Amino acid sequence: MAEDLWQQYKETGDVALRNRLVLTYVPLVKHIVYKKIRELPVSCEVDDLISCGIETLIGALDRYDPEKGASLEPYLWTRIHGAVLDELRRRDWAPRSLRRLERDLLKAQEAFTGAHGRAPTRMELADMMHMTAAELREKEYEIRRSDLTSLSSLAVADGESAIELIETIEADDPHVDPEQRATREEATAKFRKAFERLSPREREVAVLLYVRNLTLREIGEVLEVSESRVSQIHSQLKRRIRERLAHDTALFGEVA
């Protein structure tokens, strides 16, 4: 069907036909981008990569030549995937080896948690990665340093509360109430500690939802689980955050 539509477009040059083809293959662009989402540096906006993919899609529809042997969809997939990878590498300052290590660390944490029902200790994670604790700490620092984040990104978040990175930066204004600043810093530290105690999968859902701004359905596509499962994980992580901060309600009320 799509190839017949492309043939009509090729014969007539009708832009309306091309636009129908673009709409037909936009889901392919999104599928490719969402498959790469785990490899994205925080500085890379998903919408930017989707725009890059759609621009590549339009150009590929014009350049496609069926006489070279490739079917339309595999050809478009190859061109879009290549363009997304190129854009991802262009935007990411970190070497690919560091991003690969970042993914390996996440997989190791998930495997350990699945096997033992708890997150690994620092030494256990270092042993799994065949590193010393000092080497692991250094690599994690390199990963954090490589992520150039927006000041509007969430440092920590749950369903009802959110603290942006800009709120954690010390103000130059000498009139800022030091007691209020200390209270906010204490709230940030407590929230971050509670957040870090979530499972790797719960933290991943939180980042995709509150930092990447994906929908539950899109997160399900990324994690290859159902939307209802994502909703379940989301409810679970919110409950755990609330339980761990239950004794600090007054503190968070002061910085709300």
Short mmCIF file of C-alpha atoms in Angstrom, two decimals, residues 14-253:
data_model
loop_
_atom_site.label_atom_id
_atom_site.label_comp_id
_atom_site.label_asym_id
_atom_site.label_seq_id
_atom_site.Cartn_x
_atom_site.Cartn_y
_atom_site.Cartn_z
CA ASP A 14 1.97 15.72 -5.58
CA VAL A 15 3.07 17.12 -2.20
CA ALA A 16 -0.20 15.96 -0.64
CA LEU A 17 0.77 12.37 -1.45
CA ARG A 18 4.19 12.89 0.07
CA ASN A 19 2.59 14.28 3.21
CA ARG A 20 0.41 11.16 3.46
CA LEU A 21 3.55 9.04 3.22
CA VAL A 22 5.24 11.10 5.92
CA LEU A 23 2.27 10.62 8.26
CA THR A 24 2.34 6.91 7.48
CA TYR A 25 5.98 6.60 8.57
CA VAL A 26 6.08 9.03 11.52
CA PRO A 27 5.39 6.07 13.87
CA LEU A 28 8.52 4.42 12.44
CA VAL A 29 10.55 7.52 13.32
CA LYS A 30 9.20 7.51 16.87
CA HIS A 31 9.85 3.79 17.23
CA ILE A 32 13.50 4.26 16.26
CA VAL A 33 13.97 7.23 18.60
CA TYR A 34 12.28 5.53 21.57
CA LYS A 35 14.44 2.44 21.05
CA LYS A 36 17.49 4.68 21.45
CA ILE A 37 16.11 6.61 24.43
CA ARG A 38 18.26 4.81 27.00
CA GLU A 39 21.38 5.95 25.19
CA LEU A 40 20.39 9.61 25.11
CA PRO A 41 22.39 12.13 27.12
CA VAL A 42 20.10 14.29 29.24
CA SER A 43 21.09 17.30 27.10
CA CYS A 44 19.43 15.65 24.10
CA GLU A 45 15.73 16.39 23.68
CA VAL A 46 13.59 13.57 22.31
CA ASP A 47 11.55 16.02 20.21
CA ASP A 48 14.74 17.22 18.53
CA LEU A 49 15.61 13.67 17.49
CA ILE A 50 12.09 13.06 16.21
CA SER A 51 12.34 16.26 14.14
CA CYS A 52 15.69 15.07 12.78
CA GLY A 53 14.13 11.71 11.90
CA ILE A 54 11.16 13.29 10.13
CA GLU A 55 13.43 15.60 8.14
CA THR A 56 15.48 12.55 7.09
CA LEU A 57 12.27 10.68 6.23
CA ILE A 58 11.16 13.45 3.84
CA GLY A 59 14.53 13.48 2.08
CA ALA A 60 14.65 9.69 1.89
CA LEU A 61 11.21 9.54 0.23
CA ASP A 62 12.55 11.77 -2.53
CA ARG A 63 15.79 9.79 -2.96
CA TYR A 64 14.35 6.27 -2.79
CA ASP A 65 15.06 4.19 -5.90
CA PRO A 66 13.30 0.77 -5.99
CA GLU A 67 15.57 -0.34 -8.84
CA LYS A 68 18.47 -0.60 -6.39
CA GLY A 69 16.76 -3.58 -4.78
CA ALA A 70 15.69 -2.35 -1.34
CA SER A 71 12.04 -2.24 -0.31
CA LEU A 72 10.71 1.13 0.81
CA GLU A 73 10.32 0.55 4.55
CA PRO A 74 13.74 -1.12 5.14
CA TYR A 75 15.35 1.70 3.15
CA LEU A 76 13.61 4.36 5.24
CA TRP A 77 14.48 2.53 8.48
CA THR A 78 18.18 2.46 7.55
CA ARG A 79 18.30 6.13 6.62
CA ILE A 80 16.34 7.33 9.69
CA HIS A 81 18.26 5.09 12.10
CA GLY A 82 21.57 6.33 10.71
CA ALA A 83 20.51 9.97 10.96
CA VAL A 84 19.32 9.56 14.55
CA LEU A 85 22.60 7.89 15.53
CA ASP A 86 24.61 10.66 13.85
CA GLU A 87 22.60 13.34 15.64
CA LEU A 88 22.92 11.52 18.95
CA ARG A 89 26.71 11.28 18.59
CA ARG A 90 26.94 14.91 17.50
CA ARG A 91 25.12 16.09 20.61
CA ASP A 92 26.84 13.79 23.09
CA TRP A 93 30.25 14.90 24.33
CA ALA A 94 30.90 11.61 26.09
CA PRO A 95 32.76 8.83 24.23
CA ARG A 96 30.72 5.81 23.20
CA SER A 97 32.74 3.62 25.58
CA LEU A 98 31.45 5.69 28.51
CA ARG A 99 27.84 5.44 27.33
CA ARG A 100 28.30 1.68 26.90
CA LEU A 101 29.61 1.47 30.47
CA GLU A 102 26.60 3.48 31.68
CA ARG A 103 24.24 0.96 30.05
CA ASP A 104 26.23 -1.97 31.46
CA LEU A 105 25.98 -0.50 34.96
CA LEU A 106 22.21 -0.17 34.67
CA LYS A 107 21.86 -3.74 33.38
CA ALA A 108 24.04 -5.05 36.21
CA GLN A 109 21.92 -3.22 38.80
CA GLU A 110 18.69 -4.55 37.28
CA ALA A 111 20.05 -8.12 37.10
CA PHE A 112 21.16 -8.05 40.75
CA THR A 113 17.88 -6.52 41.94
CA GLY A 114 15.89 -9.12 40.00
CA ALA A 115 17.93 -11.96 41.48
CA HIS A 116 18.16 -10.75 45.09
CA GLY A 117 15.15 -8.48 45.56
CA ARG A 118 17.30 -5.50 46.57
CA ALA A 119 19.72 -3.05 45.00
CA PRO A 120 23.42 -4.05 45.07
CA THR A 121 25.84 -2.45 47.50
CA ARG A 122 28.74 -0.41 46.16
CA MET A 123 31.14 -3.32 46.59
CA GLU A 124 28.74 -5.81 44.99
CA LEU A 125 28.23 -3.56 41.97
CA ALA A 126 31.99 -2.99 41.67
CA ASP A 127 32.60 -6.75 41.78
CA MET A 128 29.99 -7.33 39.07
CA MET A 129 31.74 -4.77 36.86
CA HIS A 130 35.19 -6.22 37.69
CA MET A 131 36.28 -2.92 39.22
CA THR A 132 37.48 -1.67 42.55
CA ALA A 133 35.14 0.60 44.51
CA ALA A 134 37.43 3.54 43.70
CA GLU A 135 37.33 2.77 39.95
CA LEU A 136 33.54 2.51 40.05
CA ARG A 137 33.27 5.84 41.86
CA GLU A 138 35.52 7.49 39.25
CA LYS A 139 33.53 6.09 36.33
CA GLU A 140 30.23 7.20 37.86
CA TYR A 141 31.68 10.68 38.28
CA GLU A 142 32.67 10.72 34.60
CA ILE A 143 29.13 9.69 33.62
CA ARG A 144 27.56 12.42 35.77
CA ARG A 145 29.98 15.02 34.44
CA SER A 146 29.19 14.06 30.84
CA ASP A 147 25.48 14.86 31.26
CA LEU A 148 24.99 18.55 30.43
CA THR A 149 21.59 19.15 31.92
CA SER A 150 19.18 22.02 31.64
CA LEU A 151 18.65 24.00 34.82
CA SER A 152 14.95 23.31 34.43
CA SER A 153 15.51 19.55 34.58
CA LEU A 154 14.20 17.85 37.70
CA ALA A 155 16.81 16.97 40.27
CA VAL A 156 14.28 14.83 42.14
CA ALA A 157 10.56 14.33 41.66
CA ASP A 158 7.48 12.34 42.48
CA GLY A 159 3.84 12.81 41.56
CA GLU A 160 3.20 15.76 43.90
CA SER A 161 6.63 17.32 44.53
CA ALA A 162 9.43 18.46 42.24
CA ILE A 163 12.76 20.20 42.77
CA GLU A 164 14.49 21.64 39.71
CA LEU A 165 18.27 21.88 39.40
CA ILE A 166 18.13 25.66 39.37
CA GLU A 167 16.60 25.52 42.85
CA THR A 168 19.64 23.68 44.20
CA ILE A 169 22.11 26.39 43.12
CA GLU A 170 23.18 28.82 45.78
CA ALA A 171 21.83 32.31 45.15
CA ASP A 172 24.10 35.35 44.98
CA ASP A 173 21.42 37.53 46.57
CA PRO A 174 22.67 38.41 50.08
CA HIS A 175 19.06 39.03 51.17
CA VAL A 176 18.03 35.40 50.63
CA ASP A 177 16.95 33.95 53.97
CA PRO A 178 19.76 31.53 54.99
CA GLU A 179 17.34 29.52 57.14
CA GLN A 180 14.97 29.03 54.21
CA ARG A 181 17.91 28.04 52.00
CA ALA A 182 19.09 25.52 54.61
CA THR A 183 15.57 24.08 54.85
CA ARG A 184 15.40 23.71 51.08
CA GLU A 185 18.80 22.03 51.00
CA GLU A 186 17.71 19.59 53.72
CA ALA A 187 14.51 18.80 51.80
CA THR A 188 16.51 18.26 48.60
CA ALA A 189 18.92 15.90 50.36
CA LYS A 190 16.11 13.87 51.95
CA PHE A 191 14.21 13.64 48.69
CA ARG A 192 17.32 12.60 46.76
CA LYS A 193 18.11 9.91 49.34
CA ALA A 194 14.56 8.52 49.11
CA PHE A 195 14.73 8.63 45.31
CA GLU A 196 18.04 6.76 45.21
CA ARG A 197 16.53 3.94 47.28
CA LEU A 198 14.02 3.18 44.53
CA SER A 199 14.76 0.20 42.29
CA PRO A 200 16.59 0.88 38.99
CA ARG A 201 13.38 0.24 37.04
CA GLU A 202 11.39 2.66 39.23
CA ARG A 203 14.06 5.35 38.80
CA GLU A 204 14.07 4.74 35.06
CA VAL A 205 10.29 5.21 34.86
CA ALA A 206 10.54 8.40 36.93
CA VAL A 207 13.23 9.87 34.65
CA LEU A 208 11.34 8.97 31.46
CA LEU A 209 8.12 10.42 32.86
CA TYR A 210 9.30 13.58 34.66
CA VAL A 211 12.56 14.46 32.87
CA ARG A 212 12.04 13.06 29.36
CA ASN A 213 8.30 13.92 29.55
CA LEU A 214 7.16 10.71 27.84
CA THR A 215 3.63 9.41 28.24
CA LEU A 216 2.91 6.12 30.02
CA ARG A 217 2.24 4.51 26.65
CA GLU A 218 5.54 5.76 25.21
CA ILE A 219 7.42 4.55 28.30
CA GLY A 220 5.82 1.15 27.81
CA GLU A 221 7.19 1.08 24.26
CA VAL A 222 10.67 2.03 25.48
CA LEU A 223 10.71 -0.58 28.27
CA GLU A 224 8.81 -3.14 26.19
CA VAL A 225 6.09 -3.59 28.82
CA SER A 226 2.39 -2.78 28.83
CA GLU A 227 1.06 0.68 29.67
CA SER A 228 -0.73 -0.81 32.67
CA ARG A 229 2.60 -2.20 33.95
CA VAL A 230 4.17 1.26 33.65
CA SER A 231 1.22 2.72 35.55
CA GLN A 232 1.71 0.08 38.24
CA ILE A 233 5.42 0.90 38.58
CA HIS A 234 4.59 4.62 38.69
CA SER A 235 2.05 4.14 41.49
CA GLN A 236 4.50 1.94 43.36
CA LEU A 237 7.37 4.42 43.22
CA LYS A 238 5.11 7.29 44.38
CA ARG A 239 3.91 5.19 47.31
CA ARG A 240 7.46 4.32 48.32
CA ILE A 241 8.57 7.95 48.13
CA ARG A 242 5.63 9.03 50.30
CA GLU A 243 6.33 6.29 52.85
CA ARG A 244 10.00 7.22 53.13
CA LEU A 245 9.20 10.92 53.53
CA ALA A 246 6.19 10.42 55.80
CA HIS A 247 8.07 11.80 58.82
CA ASP A 248 9.16 14.93 56.93
CA THR A 249 5.76 16.32 55.91
CA ALA A 250 6.32 19.53 57.86
CA LEU A 251 9.74 20.04 56.28
CA PHE A 252 8.39 19.76 52.73
CA GLY A 253 5.45 21.99 53.64
#
